[in-house]
CSV table of C-alpha atoms in Angstrom, one decimal:
chain,number,residue,atom,x,y,z
Y,1,MET,CA,0.0,0.0,0.0
Y,2,ARG,CA,1.4,3.3,-1.1
Y,3,LYS,CA,-0.3,6.4,0.3
Y,4,SER,CA,-0.3,10.0,-1.0
Y,5,LEU,CA,-0.6,13.4,0.6
Y,6,PHE,CA,-4.1,14.9,0.6
Y,7,ILE,CA,-3.8,18.6,-0.5
Y,8,ASN,CA,-6.6,20.8,-1.8
Y,9,GLY,CA,-8.9,17.9,-2.3
Y,10,GLU,CA,-6.4,15.9,-4.4
Y,11,TRP,CA,-4.2,12.9,-3.7
Y,12,VAL,CA,-0.7,14.1,-4.4
Y,13,GLY,CA,2.2,11.7,-4.8
Y,14,ALA,CA,5.4,12.6,-3.0
Y,15,ALA,CA,8.9,12.1,-4.3
Y,16,ASN,CA,10.2,10.8,-0.9
Y,17,VAL,CA,8.5,8.0,1.0
Y,18,GLN,CA,9.2,6.1,4.2
Y,19,ASP,CA,8.4,2.5,4.9
Y,20,LEU,CA,5.8,1.9,7.6
Y,21,TYR,CA,6.1,-1.3,9.7
Y,22,SER,CA,3.7,-3.1,12.0
Y,23,PRO,CA,4.7,-2.6,15.6
Y,24,TYR,CA,3.7,-6.2,16.4
Y,25,SER,CA,4.9,-8.3,13.5
Y,26,GLY,CA,7.6,-6.0,12.1
Y,27,GLU,CA,6.2,-6.5,8.6
Y,28,LYS,CA,6.1,-3.6,6.1
Y,29,ILE,CA,2.5,-2.4,5.8
Y,30,ALA,CA,2.7,0.7,3.7
Y,31,GLU,CA,4.9,3.4,2.1
Y,32,ILE,CA,4.2,6.8,3.6
Y,33,PRO,CA,5.0,10.1,1.9
Y,34,LEU,CA,7.5,12.5,3.5
Y,35,ALA,CA,6.2,16.0,2.7
Y,36,THR,CA,8.7,18.6,1.7
Y,37,LEU,CA,8.5,22.3,2.8
Y,38,GLN,CA,6.9,23.1,-0.6
Y,39,GLU,CA,4.2,20.5,-0.1
Y,40,VAL,CA,3.5,21.8,3.5
Y,41,ASP,CA,3.3,25.3,2.0
Y,42,ALA,CA,0.8,24.1,-0.6
Y,43,ALA,CA,-1.4,22.4,2.1
Y,44,VAL,CA,-1.4,25.6,4.2
Y,45,GLN,CA,-2.2,27.7,1.2
Y,46,ALA,CA,-5.1,25.4,0.2
Y,47,ALA,CA,-6.5,25.7,3.7
Y,48,TYR,CA,-6.0,29.5,3.7
Y,49,ASN,CA,-7.8,29.8,0.4
Y,50,ALA,CA,-10.7,27.7,1.7
Y,51,ARG,CA,-11.3,29.7,4.8
Y,52,LYS,CA,-13.8,32.2,3.4
Y,53,GLN,CA,-15.9,29.5,1.8
Y,54,LEU,CA,-16.0,27.4,4.9
Y,55,LYS,CA,-16.8,30.5,7.1
Y,56,LYS,CA,-19.7,31.4,4.9
Y,57,MET,CA,-21.0,27.9,4.6
Y,58,PRO,CA,-24.3,27.7,6.6
Y,59,ALA,CA,-24.0,25.9,10.0
Y,60,HIS,CA,-26.5,23.2,8.9
Y,61,GLU,CA,-24.3,22.3,5.9
Y,62,ARG,CA,-21.2,21.9,8.1
Y,63,ALA,CA,-23.3,19.9,10.5
Y,64,GLN,CA,-24.5,17.6,7.8
Y,65,ILE,CA,-20.9,17.0,6.5
Y,66,LEU,CA,-19.9,15.9,10.1
Y,67,GLU,CA,-23.0,13.8,10.4
Y,68,ASN,CA,-22.1,12.2,7.0
Y,69,VAL,CA,-18.6,11.4,8.3
Y,70,SER,CA,-20.1,9.8,11.4
Y,71,ARG,CA,-22.4,7.6,9.3
Y,72,LEU,CA,-19.5,6.6,7.0
Y,73,ILE,CA,-17.4,5.5,10.0
Y,74,GLU,CA,-20.4,3.5,11.2
Y,75,GLU,CA,-20.6,1.8,7.8
Y,76,ASN,CA,-16.9,1.0,7.9
Y,77,ARG,CA,-16.5,0.2,11.6
Y,78,GLU,CA,-14.6,-3.1,11.2
Y,79,GLU,CA,-12.2,-1.7,8.5
Y,80,CYS,CA,-11.5,1.3,10.8
Y,81,ALA,CA,-10.8,-1.0,13.8
Y,82,ARG,CA,-8.5,-3.3,11.8
Y,83,LEU,CA,-6.6,-0.3,10.4
Y,84,ILE,CA,-6.0,0.9,14.0
Y,85,ALA,CA,-5.0,-2.5,15.2
Y,86,VAL,CA,-2.5,-3.0,12.4
Y,87,GLU,CA,-0.7,0.4,12.4
Y,88,ALA,CA,-0.9,1.0,16.2
Y,89,ALA,CA,-0.8,-2.6,17.6
Y,90,LYS,CA,-4.0,-1.7,19.5
Y,91,PRO,CA,-5.8,-4.9,20.5
Y,92,ILE,CA,-8.8,-5.3,18.2
Y,93,GLN,CA,-11.4,-5.1,21.0
Y,94,THR,CA,-9.9,-1.8,22.2
Y,95,ALA,CA,-9.7,-0.6,18.6
Y,96,ARG,CA,-13.4,-1.2,18.1
Y,97,GLY,CA,-14.0,0.9,21.2
Y,98,GLU,CA,-12.0,3.8,19.7
Y,99,VAL,CA,-14.0,3.6,16.5
Y,100,ALA,CA,-17.3,3.8,18.4
Y,101,ARG,CA,-16.0,6.8,20.3
Y,102,SER,CA,-14.8,8.4,17.0
Y,103,LEU,CA,-18.2,8.3,15.3
Y,104,MET,CA,-19.8,9.8,18.5
Y,105,THR,CA,-17.2,12.6,18.5
Y,106,TYR,CA,-18.2,13.6,15.0
Y,107,LYS,CA,-21.9,13.4,16.0
Y,108,PHE,CA,-21.2,15.7,18.9
Y,109,ALA,CA,-19.4,18.1,16.5
Y,110,SER,CA,-22.3,18.0,14.1
Y,111,GLU,CA,-24.7,19.0,17.0
Y,112,GLU,CA,-22.4,21.8,18.2
Y,113,ALA,CA,-22.1,23.2,14.7
Y,114,ARG,CA,-25.8,24.0,14.9
Y,115,ARG,CA,-25.6,25.8,18.2
Y,116,LEU,CA,-22.5,28.0,18.2
Y,117,PRO,CA,-22.6,30.0,21.4
Y,118,ASN,CA,-23.6,33.5,20.2
Y,119,GLU,CA,-25.2,35.8,22.8
Y,120,MET,CA,-26.9,39.2,23.4
Y,121,VAL,CA,-25.1,41.7,25.5
Y,122,ASN,CA,-27.1,44.0,27.9
Y,123,MET,CA,-25.4,47.2,27.1
Y,124,ASP,CA,-27.5,49.3,29.5
Y,125,ALA,CA,-26.1,47.4,32.5
Y,126,ALA,CA,-23.4,50.1,32.5
Y,127,PRO,CA,-23.9,53.9,32.5
Y,128,GLY,CA,-23.5,55.2,28.9
Y,129,GLY,CA,-24.8,51.9,27.4
Y,130,GLU,CA,-28.4,53.2,27.2
Y,131,ASN,CA,-30.2,52.9,23.9
Y,132,ARG,CA,-27.8,50.4,22.4
Y,133,THR,CA,-28.3,46.9,21.2
Y,134,ALA,CA,-25.3,44.5,21.0
Y,135,TYR,CA,-24.5,40.9,20.4
Y,136,ALA,CA,-21.4,38.8,20.5
Y,137,VAL,CA,-20.8,36.2,17.8
Y,138,ARG,CA,-18.1,33.5,17.5
Y,139,GLU,CA,-16.3,33.5,14.2
Y,140,PRO,CA,-13.7,31.0,13.0
Y,141,ALA,CA,-10.2,31.9,14.0
Y,142,GLY,CA,-8.7,30.7,10.7
Y,143,VAL,CA,-6.5,27.9,9.6
Y,144,VAL,CA,-6.0,25.2,12.2
Y,145,ALA,CA,-2.8,23.1,12.4
Y,146,ALA,CA,-3.7,19.8,14.0
Y,147,ILE,CA,-0.8,17.6,15.2
Y,148,THR,CA,-1.9,14.3,16.6
Y,149,PRO,CA,-0.3,11.3,18.4
Y,150,PHE,CA,-0.2,7.6,17.7
Y,151,ASN,CA,-2.2,6.3,20.6
Y,152,PHE,CA,-5.7,7.3,19.5
Y,153,PRO,CA,-5.1,7.7,15.7
Y,154,MET,CA,-8.8,8.0,14.9
Y,155,ASN,CA,-10.5,9.6,17.9
Y,156,LEU,CA,-7.9,12.2,18.7
Y,157,VAL,CA,-8.0,13.2,15.1
Y,158,ALA,CA,-11.8,13.5,15.5
Y,159,HIS,CA,-11.3,15.8,18.5
Y,160,LYS,CA,-9.4,18.2,16.3
Y,161,LEU,CA,-11.1,17.9,12.9
Y,162,GLY,CA,-14.7,17.8,14.4
Y,163,PRO,CA,-14.6,21.2,16.3
Y,164,ALA,CA,-12.6,22.8,13.5
Y,165,ILE,CA,-15.1,22.0,10.8
Y,166,ALA,CA,-18.0,22.8,13.1
Y,167,SER,CA,-16.4,26.2,13.7
Y,168,GLY,CA,-15.8,26.9,10.1
Y,169,CYS,CA,-12.0,26.5,10.3
Y,170,PRO,CA,-10.0,24.7,7.5
Y,171,VAL,CA,-7.4,22.3,8.8
Y,172,VAL,CA,-3.9,21.0,8.0
Y,173,LEU,CA,-3.5,17.7,9.8
Y,174,LYS,CA,-0.2,16.1,10.6
Y,175,PRO,CA,-0.8,12.7,12.0
Y,176,ALA,CA,1.8,10.7,14.0
Y,177,SER,CA,4.5,9.0,11.8
Y,178,GLN,CA,3.5,5.5,13.0
Y,179,THR,CA,-0.3,6.0,12.5
Y,180,PRO,CA,-1.0,7.9,9.3
Y,181,LEU,CA,-3.3,5.3,7.7
Y,182,SER,CA,-6.3,6.2,9.9
Y,183,ALA,CA,-5.8,9.9,9.0
Y,184,PHE,CA,-5.8,9.1,5.3
Y,185,PHE,CA,-8.9,7.0,5.7
Y,186,ILE,CA,-10.7,9.8,7.4
Y,187,ALA,CA,-9.7,12.2,4.7
Y,188,GLU,CA,-11.3,9.9,2.2
Y,189,LEU,CA,-14.5,9.9,4.3
Y,190,PHE,CA,-14.6,13.7,4.5
Y,191,GLU,CA,-14.1,13.8,0.7
Y,192,LYS,CA,-17.2,11.5,0.3
Y,193,ALA,CA,-19.1,13.5,2.9
Y,194,GLY,CA,-19.0,16.7,0.8
Y,195,LEU,CA,-16.3,18.8,2.5
Y,196,PRO,CA,-15.1,21.5,0.1
Y,197,LYS,CA,-11.6,21.3,-1.4
Y,198,GLY,CA,-8.9,22.7,0.8
Y,199,ALA,CA,-10.9,22.5,4.0
Y,200,LEU,CA,-8.9,19.4,5.1
Y,201,ASN,CA,-5.4,18.6,4.1
Y,202,VAL,CA,-3.3,15.8,5.4
Y,203,VAL,CA,0.5,16.0,5.3
Y,204,THR,CA,2.9,13.3,6.7
Y,205,GLY,CA,6.5,13.5,7.5
Y,206,LYS,CA,9.1,14.4,10.1
Y,207,GLY,CA,8.0,16.6,12.9
Y,208,SER,CA,11.1,18.7,12.5
Y,209,VAL,CA,10.0,19.5,9.0
Y,210,VAL,CA,6.2,19.4,8.8
Y,211,GLY,CA,5.4,20.3,12.4
Y,212,GLU,CA,8.0,23.2,12.5
Y,213,ALA,CA,6.6,24.6,9.3
Y,214,LEU,CA,3.0,24.6,10.5
Y,215,VAL,CA,3.8,26.1,13.9
Y,216,THR,CA,5.8,29.0,12.4
Y,217,ASP,CA,3.5,29.8,9.4
Y,218,ASP,CA,1.7,33.1,9.8
Y,219,ARG,CA,-1.3,31.8,7.8
Y,220,VAL,CA,-1.9,29.3,10.6
Y,221,LYS,CA,-4.0,30.9,13.4
Y,222,VAL,CA,-4.7,27.9,15.7
Y,223,ILE,CA,-2.5,25.1,16.8
Y,224,THR,CA,-4.0,22.0,18.5
Y,225,PHE,CA,-1.4,19.5,19.6
Y,226,THR,CA,-1.4,16.3,21.6
Y,227,GLY,CA,2.0,14.9,22.5
Y,228,SER,CA,4.9,15.2,24.8
Y,229,PRO,CA,5.5,18.1,27.2
Y,230,GLU,CA,8.9,18.8,25.6
Y,231,VAL,CA,7.4,19.3,22.1
Y,232,GLY,CA,4.4,21.1,23.5
Y,233,MET,CA,6.5,23.7,25.3
Y,234,SER,CA,8.6,24.1,22.1
Y,235,ILE,CA,5.4,24.8,20.2
Y,236,ARG,CA,4.2,27.3,22.7
Y,237,ASN,CA,7.5,29.2,22.5
Y,238,LYS,CA,7.4,29.3,18.7
Y,239,ALA,CA,3.7,30.0,18.1
Y,240,GLY,CA,3.7,33.7,18.7
Y,241,LEU,CA,0.2,35.1,18.9
Y,242,LYS,CA,-1.5,32.0,17.6
Y,243,LYS,CA,-4.2,30.3,19.7
Y,244,VAL,CA,-2.6,27.1,21.1
Y,245,THR,CA,-4.3,24.1,22.8
Y,246,LEU,CA,-1.8,21.6,24.3
Y,247,GLU,CA,-2.7,18.2,25.6
Y,248,LEU,CA,0.5,16.8,27.0
Y,249,GLY,CA,1.7,14.3,29.5
Y,250,SER,CA,0.4,12.7,32.7
Y,251,ASN,CA,1.2,10.2,35.5
Y,252,SER,CA,-2.5,9.9,36.5
Y,253,ALA,CA,-3.3,8.7,40.0
Y,254,VAL,CA,-6.2,7.1,41.8
Y,255,ILE,CA,-6.8,7.3,45.5
Y,256,ILE,CA,-8.6,4.4,47.2
Y,257,ASP,CA,-10.1,5.2,50.6
Y,258,GLU,CA,-10.6,2.8,53.5
Y,259,GLY,CA,-13.9,0.9,53.3
Y,260,THR,CA,-13.8,0.7,49.5
Y,261,ASP,CA,-15.0,-2.6,48.0
Y,262,ILE,CA,-11.7,-3.8,46.4
Y,263,GLU,CA,-13.4,-6.7,44.7
Y,264,ALA,CA,-15.8,-4.3,43.0
Y,265,ILE,CA,-13.2,-1.9,41.6
Y,266,ALA,CA,-10.1,-4.1,40.9
Y,267,ASP,CA,-11.1,-4.9,37.3
Y,268,ARG,CA,-11.7,-1.3,36.4
Y,269,VAL,CA,-8.5,-0.1,38.0
Y,270,ALA,CA,-6.5,-2.8,36.2
Y,271,THR,CA,-8.2,-1.9,32.9
Y,272,GLY,CA,-7.2,1.7,33.5
Y,273,ALA,CA,-3.6,0.7,34.1
Y,274,PHE,CA,-3.0,-1.8,31.3
Y,275,THR,CA,-5.4,-1.0,28.4
Y,276,TYR,CA,-3.5,-0.5,25.2
Y,277,GLN,CA,-0.2,-1.4,26.9
Y,278,GLY,CA,-0.7,1.7,29.2
Y,279,GLN,CA,-0.2,4.0,26.2
Y,280,VAL,CA,-3.0,6.3,27.2
Y,281,CYS,CA,-2.5,9.8,28.5
Y,282,ILE,CA,-4.9,9.1,31.5
Y,283,SER,CA,-3.7,5.6,32.1
Y,284,VAL,CA,-3.7,4.7,35.8
Y,285,GLN,CA,0.0,4.9,36.7
Y,286,ARG,CA,0.0,5.7,40.5
Y,287,ILE,CA,-2.3,4.0,43.0
Y,288,PHE,CA,-2.5,5.4,46.6
Y,289,VAL,CA,-4.5,3.0,48.7
Y,290,HIS,CA,-5.4,3.2,52.4
Y,291,GLU,CA,-3.2,0.9,54.4
Y,292,SER,CA,-6.2,-1.1,55.5
Y,293,CYS,CA,-6.8,-2.1,51.9
Y,294,TYR,CA,-3.2,-2.2,50.7
Y,295,LYS,CA,-2.5,-6.0,50.8
Y,296,GLN,CA,-5.9,-6.9,49.2
Y,297,LEU,CA,-5.5,-4.4,46.4
Y,298,THR,CA,-2.0,-5.4,45.7
Y,299,LYS,CA,-3.0,-9.1,45.5
Y,300,LYS,CA,-5.9,-8.3,43.2
Y,301,MET,CA,-3.8,-6.2,40.9
Y,302,LYS,CA,-1.2,-9.0,40.7
Y,303,GLU,CA,-4.0,-11.4,39.7
Y,304,LYS,CA,-5.4,-9.1,37.1
Y,305,ALA,CA,-2.0,-8.4,35.6
Y,306,GLN,CA,-1.1,-12.1,35.4
Y,307,SER,CA,-4.5,-12.8,33.7
Y,308,MET,CA,-3.8,-10.5,30.8
Y,309,VAL,CA,-3.3,-12.2,27.4
Y,310,LEU,CA,-0.4,-11.0,25.3
Y,311,GLY,CA,-0.4,-11.5,21.6
Y,312,ASP,CA,-1.4,-10.4,18.1
Y,313,PRO,CA,-3.6,-7.2,18.2
Y,314,LEU,CA,-5.9,-8.8,15.6
Y,315,ASP,CA,-6.6,-11.8,17.9
Y,316,GLU,CA,-10.0,-11.4,19.6
Y,317,GLY,CA,-8.5,-12.6,22.9
Y,318,THR,CA,-5.5,-10.3,23.1
Y,319,HIS,CA,-5.4,-7.8,26.0
Y,320,ILE,CA,-1.8,-6.6,25.6
Y,321,SER,CA,0.3,-6.4,22.4
Y,322,ALA,CA,3.5,-4.7,21.3
Y,323,MET,CA,4.6,-1.2,22.3
Y,324,ILE,CA,4.5,1.3,19.5
Y,325,SER,CA,8.2,0.8,18.8
Y,326,PRO,CA,11.2,-1.2,20.0
Y,327,GLU,CA,12.7,2.0,21.5
Y,328,GLU,CA,9.6,2.6,23.6
Y,329,LYS,CA,9.7,-1.1,24.8
Y,330,ASP,CA,13.4,-0.7,25.8
Y,331,ARG,CA,12.7,2.6,27.6
Y,332,VAL,CA,9.9,1.2,29.7
Y,333,LEU,CA,11.9,-1.9,30.6
Y,334,SER,CA,14.9,0.2,31.6
Y,335,TRP,CA,12.6,2.3,33.9
Y,336,ILE,CA,11.3,-0.8,35.6
Y,337,ASN,CA,14.8,-2.2,36.1
Y,338,GLU,CA,16.0,1.1,37.4
Y,339,ALA,CA,13.2,1.2,40.0
Y,340,ALA,CA,14.1,-2.3,41.1
Y,341,GLU,CA,17.8,-1.3,41.5
Y,342,GLN,CA,16.7,1.7,43.6
Y,343,GLY,CA,14.7,-0.5,46.0
Y,344,ALA,CA,11.3,-0.9,44.5
Y,345,LYS,CA,9.7,-4.3,44.5
Y,346,ILE,CA,8.4,-5.8,41.3
Y,347,VAL,CA,5.2,-7.7,42.4
Y,348,THR,CA,4.7,-9.1,39.0
Y,349,GLY,CA,5.5,-8.5,35.3
Y,350,GLY,CA,7.9,-6.0,33.9
Y,351,GLU,CA,9.6,-8.6,31.6
Y,352,GLU,CA,10.0,-8.9,27.9
Y,353,ASN,CA,7.9,-11.7,26.3
Y,354,ASN,CA,8.2,-12.1,22.5
Y,355,GLY,CA,8.8,-8.4,22.0
Y,356,MET,CA,6.0,-7.4,24.4
Y,357,ILE,CA,6.1,-6.3,28.1
Y,358,THR,CA,4.2,-8.3,30.7
Y,359,PRO,CA,2.0,-5.9,32.8
Y,360,ALA,CA,4.0,-4.7,35.8
Y,361,VAL,CA,2.8,-4.0,39.3
Y,362,ILE,CA,5.4,-2.3,41.5
Y,363,GLU,CA,5.4,-1.4,45.2
Y,364,ASN,CA,7.9,0.3,47.6
Y,365,VAL,CA,8.2,3.1,45.1
Y,366,ALA,CA,9.9,6.4,46.0
Y,367,PRO,CA,8.3,9.6,44.5
Y,368,SER,CA,11.6,10.4,42.7
Y,369,MET,CA,11.6,7.2,40.7
Y,370,LYS,CA,10.9,7.6,37.0
Y,371,VAL,CA,8.0,5.1,37.2
Y,372,SER,CA,6.3,7.5,39.6
Y,373,CYS,CA,7.3,11.0,38.8
Y,374,GLU,CA,7.5,10.8,34.9
Y,375,GLU,CA,5.0,9.5,32.4
Y,376,VAL,CA,5.7,5.8,31.9
Y,377,PHE,CA,3.3,5.4,28.9
Y,378,GLY,CA,3.6,1.6,29.3
Y,379,PRO,CA,1.9,-1.3,31.1
Y,380,VAL,CA,3.2,-0.3,34.5
Y,381,VAL,CA,1.4,0.7,37.7
Y,382,THR,CA,2.8,1.6,41.1
Y,383,ILE,CA,1.0,1.0,44.5
Y,384,SER,CA,1.7,2.9,47.7
Y,385,PRO,CA,-0.2,2.9,51.0
Y,386,PHE,CA,-1.3,6.0,53.0
Y,387,LYS,CA,-2.7,6.6,56.5
Y,388,GLU,CA,-4.6,9.9,56.3
Y,389,TRP,CA,-6.7,11.4,53.6
Y,390,GLU,CA,-4.8,14.6,53.5
Y,391,GLU,CA,-1.6,12.6,52.9
Y,392,ALA,CA,-3.1,10.9,49.9
Y,393,ILE,CA,-4.1,14.3,48.4
Y,394,GLY,CA,-0.6,15.5,48.8
Y,395,LEU,CA,0.9,12.4,47.2
Y,396,VAL,CA,-1.2,12.9,44.1
Y,397,ASN,CA,-0.4,16.6,43.9
Y,398,ASN,CA,3.3,15.9,44.3
Y,399,SER,CA,3.7,15.8,40.5
Y,400,ASP,CA,4.7,18.0,37.6
Y,401,PHE,CA,1.5,16.8,35.9
Y,402,GLY,CA,-2.2,17.4,36.5
Y,403,LEU,CA,-4.5,15.9,33.9
Y,404,GLN,CA,-7.0,13.7,35.7
Y,405,ALA,CA,-7.3,11.8,39.0
Y,406,GLY,CA,-9.6,9.2,40.3
Y,407,VAL,CA,-11.0,8.9,43.8
Y,408,TYR,CA,-12.8,5.9,45.4
Y,409,THR,CA,-14.5,6.8,48.7
Y,410,GLU,CA,-17.7,6.2,50.6
Y,411,LYS,CA,-17.3,9.5,52.5
Y,412,ILE,CA,-18.9,12.5,50.8
Y,413,SER,CA,-16.6,14.8,52.8
Y,414,HIS,CA,-13.6,13.1,51.3
Y,415,ALA,CA,-15.1,13.3,47.9
Y,416,PHE,CA,-15.7,17.0,48.1
Y,417,HIS,CA,-12.3,17.6,49.7
Y,418,ALA,CA,-10.6,15.8,46.8
Y,419,SER,CA,-12.6,17.7,44.2
Y,420,GLU,CA,-11.4,21.0,45.7
Y,421,GLU,CA,-7.8,20.2,46.5
Y,422,LEU,CA,-6.6,17.9,43.7
Y,423,GLU,CA,-4.5,19.9,41.2
Y,424,VAL,CA,-5.8,18.3,38.0
Y,425,GLY,CA,-8.1,19.2,35.1
Y,426,GLY,CA,-10.6,16.4,36.0
Y,427,VAL,CA,-11.6,14.6,39.2
Y,428,MET,CA,-13.4,11.3,38.7
Y,429,ILE,CA,-15.3,10.5,42.0
Y,430,ASN,CA,-15.7,6.7,42.5
Y,431,ASP,CA,-14.1,6.0,39.1
Y,432,PHE,CA,-10.6,5.7,37.6
Y,433,PRO,CA,-8.8,8.7,36.0
Y,434,THR,CA,-8.9,6.9,32.7
Y,435,PHE,CA,-12.6,7.8,32.3
Y,436,ARG,CA,-13.5,10.1,29.4
Y,437,VAL,CA,-16.6,10.7,27.3
Y,438,ASP,CA,-16.0,12.8,24.3
Y,439,HIS,CA,-18.2,15.8,25.0
Y,440,MET,CA,-16.9,16.6,28.4
Y,441,PRO,CA,-14.2,19.3,28.9
Y,442,TYR,CA,-10.8,17.6,28.9
Y,443,GLY,CA,-7.4,19.0,29.6
Y,444,GLY,CA,-4.8,19.5,32.3
Y,445,MET,CA,-2.9,21.7,34.6
Y,446,LYS,CA,0.9,22.1,35.1
Y,447,LYS,CA,2.9,20.2,32.5
Y,448,SER,CA,-0.2,18.4,31.3
Y,449,GLY,CA,-1.0,21.3,29.0
Y,450,SER,CA,-3.3,24.2,28.5
Y,451,GLY,CA,-6.7,24.7,26.9
Y,452,ARG,CA,-9.5,22.2,26.7
Y,453,GLU,CA,-10.8,19.6,24.3
Y,454,GLY,CA,-14.4,18.2,24.3
Y,455,ILE,CA,-16.2,19.5,21.2
Y,456,LYS,CA,-18.0,22.5,22.7
Y,457,TYR,CA,-14.9,23.6,24.6
Y,458,ALA,CA,-12.5,23.0,21.6
Y,459,ILE,CA,-14.8,25.2,19.5
Y,460,GLU,CA,-14.2,28.0,22.0
Y,461,GLU,CA,-10.5,27.5,21.5
Y,462,MET,CA,-10.9,27.7,17.7
Y,463,THR,CA,-13.1,30.8,17.4
Y,464,GLU,CA,-12.8,34.5,18.1
Y,465,ILE,CA,-15.5,36.6,19.7
Y,466,LYS,CA,-16.7,39.6,17.7
Y,467,LEU,CA,-18.9,42.2,19.4
Y,468,VAL,CA,-21.4,44.1,17.2
Y,469,SER,CA,-23.0,47.2,18.9
Y,470,PHE,CA,-25.8,49.4,17.5
Y,471,ASN,CA,-26.3,52.9,18.6
Y,472,ASN,CA,-30.1,52.9,18.2
Y,473,SER,CA,-30.5,56.7,18.5
Y,474,SER,CA,-28.7,57.1,15.1
Y,475,PHE,CA,-31.4,55.3,13.2
Y,476,LYS,CA,-34.5,57.0,11.8
């Protein structure tokens, strides 16, 4: 399979290509174009040229295009899931879940396109505002550069394309180098759905070439990026006056209070820790459990980890497959080994098995160890006991990150205290931090980023407010 760039509604062959390999089997699955600066420029110009047409397109037409995309995903659900499984090594059952979320994300975008938040302004609330009528409208900010990661190659693309098209903003999409096939497939669906030429462009290639060009181009007015904190901070520094939304790293924690039914929550916590090899921004990485429940929780997590089936992502029974690259596998294993050398205890897992990593449960972890203080992004979870509730809150907040946190408690006072004191963008009471539905506000504090996703909230990030005021006394 040889893919082409998608620029101005046309599939454009590139002079330079790069082989794409399956993370699981190592087999070549496609040849992917490496865009040049000239091709990136052409994509941005196509989006820039399309901005007026998309802005003037009635909201109901943009909504219908997004609804069409959702329907087309529904019609091709299994093909989408298999595409994700092959290019990202995401177990097929998990990939199907991502596809289901993706079509819902476009449905939400379609709905929000019909109700952009314009409002009347009561001018006479202030002296001097008498006899005036005013309203504030949201207008598309302009060309959006969307830079997406590998771990949700279809749904995180939807979280950028959906609100952009709903807002009337044309897009240049740069998908992750390992997972471009999903992006090309979505471009085909938008083409079938009736999106005007130039409103969506897909360019693949090296971040140092494509990403750099998009971030520094004056025609680009909005940057929406999901990826590492290091790259995110570099984008922020180079973006100038562009609007920037950054979804960055995390080492998400869950607090488990005394009196919690461990049997009832163990499956969910383990799912949050090990789904898609832990390569999820809000994967459960740190567990802080009351000392009265510590031994029981550790035993259950060990059992759950050992029950995970490793194998081919296309196998219906697989829970865990290959990491996205050999380099990532080696990094995660080195962090596990480093923790053990520094005094941590590996309860189970943390070993290489046919190129995959067995799910690791680790205790006796110091806050300074990489498996605790940095984002592992692998099938690794740490467990630590606490005595007092305030102590647990402090342990969670002792982090450079603040995306989401989970809290299990039967005490309403503890629940409200956690909701007020945890330094994160989302607090999930009696649930794990990995919970997300696609219309809720989603984003973090500290090094976890800035701005919010969730269609309605992303639209706010991609639009500008214009005030229109009438001096009524000047009319006859």
